[in-house]
Coordinates of C-alpha atoms and ligand atoms in Angstrom, one line a residue:
M1 CA -0.3 -0.2 0.2
K2 CA 1.3 3.2 -0.6
T3 CA 2.4 5.8 2.2
N4 CA -0.5 7.9 0.9
S5 CA -3.9 5.8 1.4
K6 CA -1.9 4.4 4.7
L7 CA -1.9 7.9 6.6
F8 CA -5.3 8.3 4.7
I9 CA -6.1 4.6 6.9
Y10 CA -5.2 6.2 9.3
T11 CA -6.3 9.0 9.5
C12 CA -9.9 7.8 9.2
C13 CA -9.3 6.1 11.7
G14 CA -7.6 8.3 14.2
V15 CA -11.4 10.2 13.6
I16 CA -13.6 7.6 14.4
F17 CA -12.1 6.8 17.1
F18 CA -12.2 10.3 18.5
I19 CA -15.9 10.9 16.9
S20 CA -16.3 7.5 19.2
F21 CA -14.5 8.4 22.5
I22 CA -16.4 12.4 23.2
G23 CA -19.7 10.5 22.3
M24 CA -18.7 7.8 25.0
L25 CA -18.1 10.5 27.5
M26 CA -21.2 12.2 26.7
Y27 CA -23.7 9.2 26.9
G28 CA -21.6 8.4 30.1
Y29 CA -22.9 11.8 31.5
K30 CA -26.5 11.9 30.5
T31 CA -27.5 8.7 31.5
F32 CA -28.0 9.9 34.9
Y33 CA -28.5 14.0 36.0
I34 CA -26.5 14.1 39.4
E35 CA -25.6 17.4 40.5
T36 CA -22.2 18.4 40.4
K37 CA -22.9 22.0 42.2
S38 CA -21.4 21.6 45.3
E39 CA -20.4 23.3 47.9
P40 CA -17.3 21.4 50.1
H41 CA -16.8 24.8 52.3
K42 CA -19.8 25.1 54.0
T43 CA -20.7 22.3 56.8
Y44 CA -24.6 21.7 56.6
K45 CA -26.1 19.4 60.1
Y46 CA -26.8 17.1 57.6
H47 CA -26.7 15.7 54.2
F48 CA -29.3 13.9 52.6
A49 CA -30.0 13.3 49.1
L50 CA -34.0 13.3 47.1
I51 CA -33.8 10.5 44.6
A52 CA -37.0 11.7 41.1
E53 CA -38.2 10.2 38.9
E54 CA -37.4 12.2 36.5
S55 CA -34.6 15.5 37.1
D56 CA -36.2 18.1 34.6
N57 CA -40.0 16.7 35.0
D58 CA -41.8 20.0 35.5
Y59 CA -43.2 18.3 38.4
W60 CA -40.1 16.9 40.3
Q61 CA -38.8 20.7 39.7
L62 CA -41.5 21.6 42.0
I63 CA -40.7 18.9 44.7
K64 CA -37.8 19.8 44.6
R65 CA -37.8 23.1 44.4
G66 CA -40.0 22.6 48.1
A67 CA -37.5 21.0 49.4
K68 CA -34.2 22.8 48.6
E69 CA -36.4 25.6 50.4
A70 CA -36.8 23.8 53.3
A71 CA -33.3 23.1 53.1
K72 CA -31.8 25.8 52.9
Q73 CA -34.6 26.7 56.0
N74 CA -32.4 24.5 58.4
D75 CA -29.4 24.3 57.7
I76 CA -29.1 21.5 55.0
Y77 CA -27.5 19.8 52.5
I78 CA -29.5 18.7 49.7
E79 CA -29.1 16.4 47.2
Y80 CA -31.1 16.1 44.2
V81 CA -30.5 12.7 41.5
A82 CA -32.8 11.6 38.9
P83 CA -32.8 10.1 36.1
E84 CA -32.1 12.4 32.2
K85 CA -34.9 10.1 31.7
A86 CA -37.9 7.4 34.1
D87 CA -36.3 4.2 34.1
N88 CA -36.7 2.6 37.2
E89 CA -33.2 0.4 37.0
K90 CA -31.9 4.0 37.2
M91 CA -33.3 5.0 39.6
L92 CA -32.6 2.8 41.4
K93 CA -29.3 2.7 40.9
L94 CA -28.8 5.6 42.4
L95 CA -30.8 4.5 46.1
D96 CA -27.3 2.4 45.9
R97 CA -25.4 5.1 45.4
M98 CA -26.8 7.0 48.3
I99 CA -26.5 4.1 50.4
S100 CA -22.9 3.5 50.5
A101 CA -22.6 7.6 50.5
N102 CA -23.8 6.9 53.7
V103 CA -26.3 10.4 53.8
D104 CA -28.1 11.0 56.1
G105 CA -30.9 10.3 54.3
I106 CA -33.4 9.7 51.0
V107 CA -36.2 10.9 50.2
V108 CA -36.9 9.1 47.6
Q109 CA -40.1 8.3 44.7
G110 CA -41.4 4.6 45.5
I111 CA -40.3 2.8 43.6
K112 CA -41.8 -1.2 42.6
G113 CA -41.0 -5.1 42.9
E114 CA -38.9 -6.7 45.6
R115 CA -35.1 -4.6 44.8
F116 CA -36.8 -1.7 46.3
V117 CA -37.5 -3.9 48.9
N118 CA -35.2 -5.2 49.4
L119 CA -32.7 -2.0 48.8
V120 CA -34.4 -0.3 51.5
H121 CA -34.1 -2.6 54.2
K122 CA -29.9 -1.8 54.0
A123 CA -30.8 1.3 54.2
T124 CA -32.1 0.2 57.3
E125 CA -29.8 -1.7 58.5
K126 CA -27.4 1.1 58.0
G127 CA -29.1 3.3 60.0
I128 CA -30.5 5.7 57.1
P129 CA -34.1 6.6 56.9
I130 CA -35.2 6.6 54.1
I131 CA -39.2 8.5 53.2
T132 CA -40.8 7.2 50.1
I133 CA -42.2 10.5 48.0
D134 CA -45.3 11.0 45.4
T135 CA -46.0 6.7 45.4
D136 CA -45.8 5.1 48.8
V137 CA -44.0 1.3 48.4
K138 CA -46.3 -0.1 51.8
S139 CA -44.7 -3.2 51.3
S140 CA -41.1 -1.7 52.5
E141 CA -39.3 -0.3 56.5
R142 CA -39.5 3.4 54.6
K143 CA -40.2 5.3 57.7
V144 CA -43.2 7.8 56.3
Y145 CA -44.2 8.5 52.7
V146 CA -45.0 12.5 52.2
G147 CA -47.4 12.6 48.6
T148 CA -50.8 12.5 48.0
D149 CA -53.3 9.6 48.6
N150 CA -53.6 8.4 45.0
F151 CA -56.2 5.6 45.7
L152 CA -58.2 9.1 46.6
A153 CA -56.9 10.7 43.8
G154 CA -58.3 8.3 41.2
K155 CA -61.7 7.9 43.0
L156 CA -62.3 11.4 42.3
A157 CA -61.3 11.4 38.7
G158 CA -64.6 8.7 38.3
Q159 CA -66.2 11.5 40.5
A160 CA -65.5 13.9 38.9
L161 CA -66.9 11.6 35.9
L162 CA -69.6 10.5 36.9
K163 CA -71.0 13.5 38.4
N164 CA -69.9 15.6 34.6
T165 CA -71.1 13.2 33.0
T166 CA -74.5 11.7 31.1
G167 CA -75.4 9.0 29.3
E168 CA -73.0 6.0 27.8
Q169 CA -68.9 7.2 28.3
Y170 CA -66.1 5.3 27.0
V171 CA -62.9 6.5 28.0
G172 CA -60.3 5.5 27.4
I173 CA -56.5 6.3 29.1
V174 CA -53.1 7.6 29.6
T175 CA -51.0 6.5 32.2
G176 CA -47.3 7.9 32.6
R177 CA -45.9 4.9 33.0
F178 CA -47.5 0.4 33.5
D179 CA -44.2 0.4 36.0
A180 CA -45.5 3.0 37.6
L181 CA -47.5 1.8 41.2
N182 CA -49.2 5.8 41.7
Q183 CA -50.9 5.3 38.2
R184 CA -51.7 2.3 38.9
E185 CA -53.0 2.6 42.6
R186 CA -54.5 6.0 40.7
I187 CA -56.5 3.9 38.1
A188 CA -57.6 1.6 40.5
G189 CA -59.5 4.5 42.2
F190 CA -60.2 5.4 39.5
K191 CA -62.4 1.5 38.6
Q192 CA -63.4 1.5 42.1
T193 CA -66.1 5.2 41.3
I194 CA -66.9 4.1 38.4
A195 CA -67.7 -0.7 38.7
G196 CA -71.4 -1.0 39.4
N197 CA -72.1 1.4 37.5
D198 CA -73.2 0.7 33.9
R199 CA -72.6 3.8 31.4
I200 CA -69.2 4.2 31.7
H201 CA -67.3 2.2 29.8
I202 CA -63.0 1.9 30.2
V203 CA -61.7 1.2 26.8
D204 CA -58.0 1.0 27.0
T205 CA -55.0 2.1 28.8
K206 CA -52.3 3.7 26.5
E207 CA -49.5 4.5 28.2
S208 CA -47.5 8.5 27.6
N209 CA -43.6 7.1 29.7
I210 CA -44.9 11.1 31.8
T211 CA -43.8 12.5 28.6
V212 CA -46.1 15.6 26.3
V213 CA -45.2 13.2 23.0
G214 CA -45.9 9.7 24.5
A215 CA -49.4 10.9 25.7
S216 CA -50.1 13.0 22.4
Q217 CA -49.3 10.1 21.5
A218 CA -50.6 7.6 23.1
T219 CA -54.2 9.5 22.6
Y220 CA -53.9 10.0 18.5
S221 CA -53.4 5.1 18.8
L222 CA -56.5 5.6 21.0
L223 CA -58.7 7.5 18.6
K224 CA -57.6 6.6 16.0
Q225 CA -58.0 2.6 17.1
Y226 CA -61.7 3.3 19.7
P227 CA -63.2 5.8 17.8
K228 CA -66.6 5.9 19.5
I229 CA -64.1 7.3 23.4
T230 CA -65.8 9.6 25.0
A231 CA -64.2 11.1 27.2
L232 CA -60.0 10.8 28.1
F233 CA -58.7 10.7 31.7
G234 CA -55.0 11.2 31.8
T235 CA -53.1 10.1 35.5
S236 CA -50.5 12.0 35.0
S237 CA -48.7 15.9 35.0
L238 CA -48.5 16.0 31.5
D239 CA -50.6 13.9 30.2
G240 CA -53.6 15.8 29.9
V241 CA -51.5 19.0 27.2
G242 CA -50.4 15.8 25.5
I243 CA -53.8 14.8 25.8
I244 CA -55.0 18.1 24.2
D245 CA -52.5 18.2 21.5
G246 CA -54.0 14.7 20.5
L247 CA -57.1 15.0 20.1
E248 CA -55.6 19.1 17.9
E249 CA -54.0 16.7 15.6
I250 CA -56.9 13.8 15.2
A251 CA -60.5 14.9 16.0
P252 CA -60.2 18.7 16.1
N253 CA -64.3 18.5 16.1
K254 CA -65.0 16.0 18.2
N255 CA -66.3 17.2 22.1
L256 CA -64.7 14.8 24.9
Y257 CA -65.0 14.9 28.5
I258 CA -60.6 15.8 29.5
V259 CA -59.9 15.2 33.4
A260 CA -55.7 16.3 34.1
F261 CA -53.7 15.6 36.3
D262 CA -51.6 18.9 38.8
L263 CA -52.0 21.8 38.3
L264 CA -49.2 22.3 36.4
P265 CA -49.8 26.1 34.5
E266 CA -49.8 24.8 31.2
T267 CA -53.4 22.9 32.6
L268 CA -54.3 25.1 34.1
N269 CA -54.8 26.8 30.9
L270 CA -56.4 24.3 28.7
I271 CA -58.5 24.9 31.1
K272 CA -59.3 28.7 31.8
E273 CA -60.1 27.4 28.2
G274 CA -62.5 25.1 27.9
K275 CA -60.3 22.4 26.8
V276 CA -59.6 20.3 29.5
D277 CA -62.3 19.2 32.1
V278 CA -61.0 18.8 35.7
T279 CA -58.2 18.4 36.9
I280 CA -57.1 17.0 39.8
A281 CA -54.5 19.0 42.1
Q282 CA -51.1 17.9 44.3
Y283 CA -49.4 20.2 46.1
P284 CA -45.9 19.0 45.2
E285 CA -44.4 20.9 46.6
E286 CA -45.1 20.6 49.7
M287 CA -44.4 17.2 49.6
G288 CA -40.6 18.6 49.1
S289 CA -41.0 21.3 51.8
K290 CA -42.9 18.6 54.2
A291 CA -41.0 15.8 53.3
V292 CA -37.5 17.4 54.6
S293 CA -38.9 18.5 58.2
I294 CA -40.2 15.4 58.6
M295 CA -36.5 14.0 57.5
I296 CA -35.1 16.4 59.7
K297 CA -37.2 14.8 63.0
L298 CA -36.6 10.9 61.8
Q299 CA -32.8 12.2 62.7
D300 CA -33.4 11.5 66.4
N301 CA -36.8 9.4 66.2
D302 CA -38.9 7.0 64.4
I303 CA -42.1 9.7 64.3
L304 CA -46.0 7.4 64.8
E305 CA -47.5 8.8 61.8
N306 CA -46.8 6.8 58.8
R307 CA -48.4 8.5 56.3
Q308 CA -48.1 11.7 55.5
Y309 CA -50.4 13.0 53.3
T310 CA -50.7 15.9 51.5
G311 CA -54.4 17.3 49.8
T312 CA -55.2 16.3 46.5
K313 CA -59.1 17.3 45.3
I314 CA -61.0 18.5 41.8
I315 CA -60.1 21.9 40.6
E316 CA -62.3 23.3 37.3
K317 CA -63.0 26.4 35.8
K318 CA -64.8 28.2 38.4
D319 CA -62.0 27.4 40.7
L320 CA -59.7 29.7 39.2
L321 CA -59.2 33.0 39.0
P322 CA -59.9 35.0 35.6
D323 CA -56.1 35.6 35.5
Q324 CA -54.5 32.1 37.4
A325 CA -52.6 29.6 35.9
G326 CA -50.7 27.6 38.4
D327 CA -50.7 28.6 41.4
A328 CA -55.3 27.1 42.2
K329 CA -55.3 26.2 45.4
Ligands
BGC401 C1 -47.2 12.3 39.7 C2 -45.6 11.4 38.9 C3 -45.2 12.4 37.8 C4 -45.0 13.1 37.8 C5 -44.5 13.7 35.7 C6 -47.9 12.8 38.9 O1 -49.0 13.6 38.7 O2 -46.9 12.1 40.8 O3 -45.3 10.0 39.4 O4 -43.7 12.0 37.9 O5 -46.6 13.5 37.3 O6 -45.2 14.3 35.0

């Protein structure tokens, strides 16, 4: 081979290697979100970890905000960690990592399955208190659950549908993740409420992967498969917005009854515009701050009430002030 072609081949290999190496670094970095801003010079009373379902998700940002505020007021360092995209496996790894780091307490979304229960046991053995937030795992040794009564929240959604509709209803459910226990509890509460009422029929349930795009796609395929659908129920915070996007695409002139979840500003705007009929309120900021206050107490004593529910209720257009978006209470 001529020297020139050899040089050319070596250069190409070098470039390919360089690109793959950079890709590997970037991918590795993006797999988990770990807050890098540490404050080594200041000493804090306690170091807690907050493990969220998805790092940049608007709902989890509110939990983070509440937790950070309470931490600031109590001289606590709170480390916010989460997978970039919802993924139970990655959350379990983060939980294990925080246990190994010997933090003073861990606030974590409850995760389905035996491995979560085992990790909570491991933390308990090491004297690290665990609080589940947003989603509970009652069978684990978590000290306290802080969050919505998800079964009740599902029941409220069912009650709204029963009260505000007449005649036969064919309901499509758009749910965050089949793998998330809180989503299952909401659906179970909904089903219990409508059971025995023979005018309401659930036709199918599809996953949104807790993204607007996912909810929009789920809506699209539900409507395509079951054109007789008359109502849609979105069980996680971005589903309402995604449902409306999907509907505008596939059936812009159809008037369906829409039940959404949470009080994110986009959802409240859709209620004001009359596109979403009701939403089921949760109070994530309060969850974050309450979890931190309880974790402080747990440093000295176990507390008696191990289920600390934050509120939930039905919010409709009449509950919003004319210029209000984002803070219906
Ligand atoms: C749920 C969270 C979920 C979020 C997704 C909320 O309604 O409580 O578990 O992560 O929606 O956007």
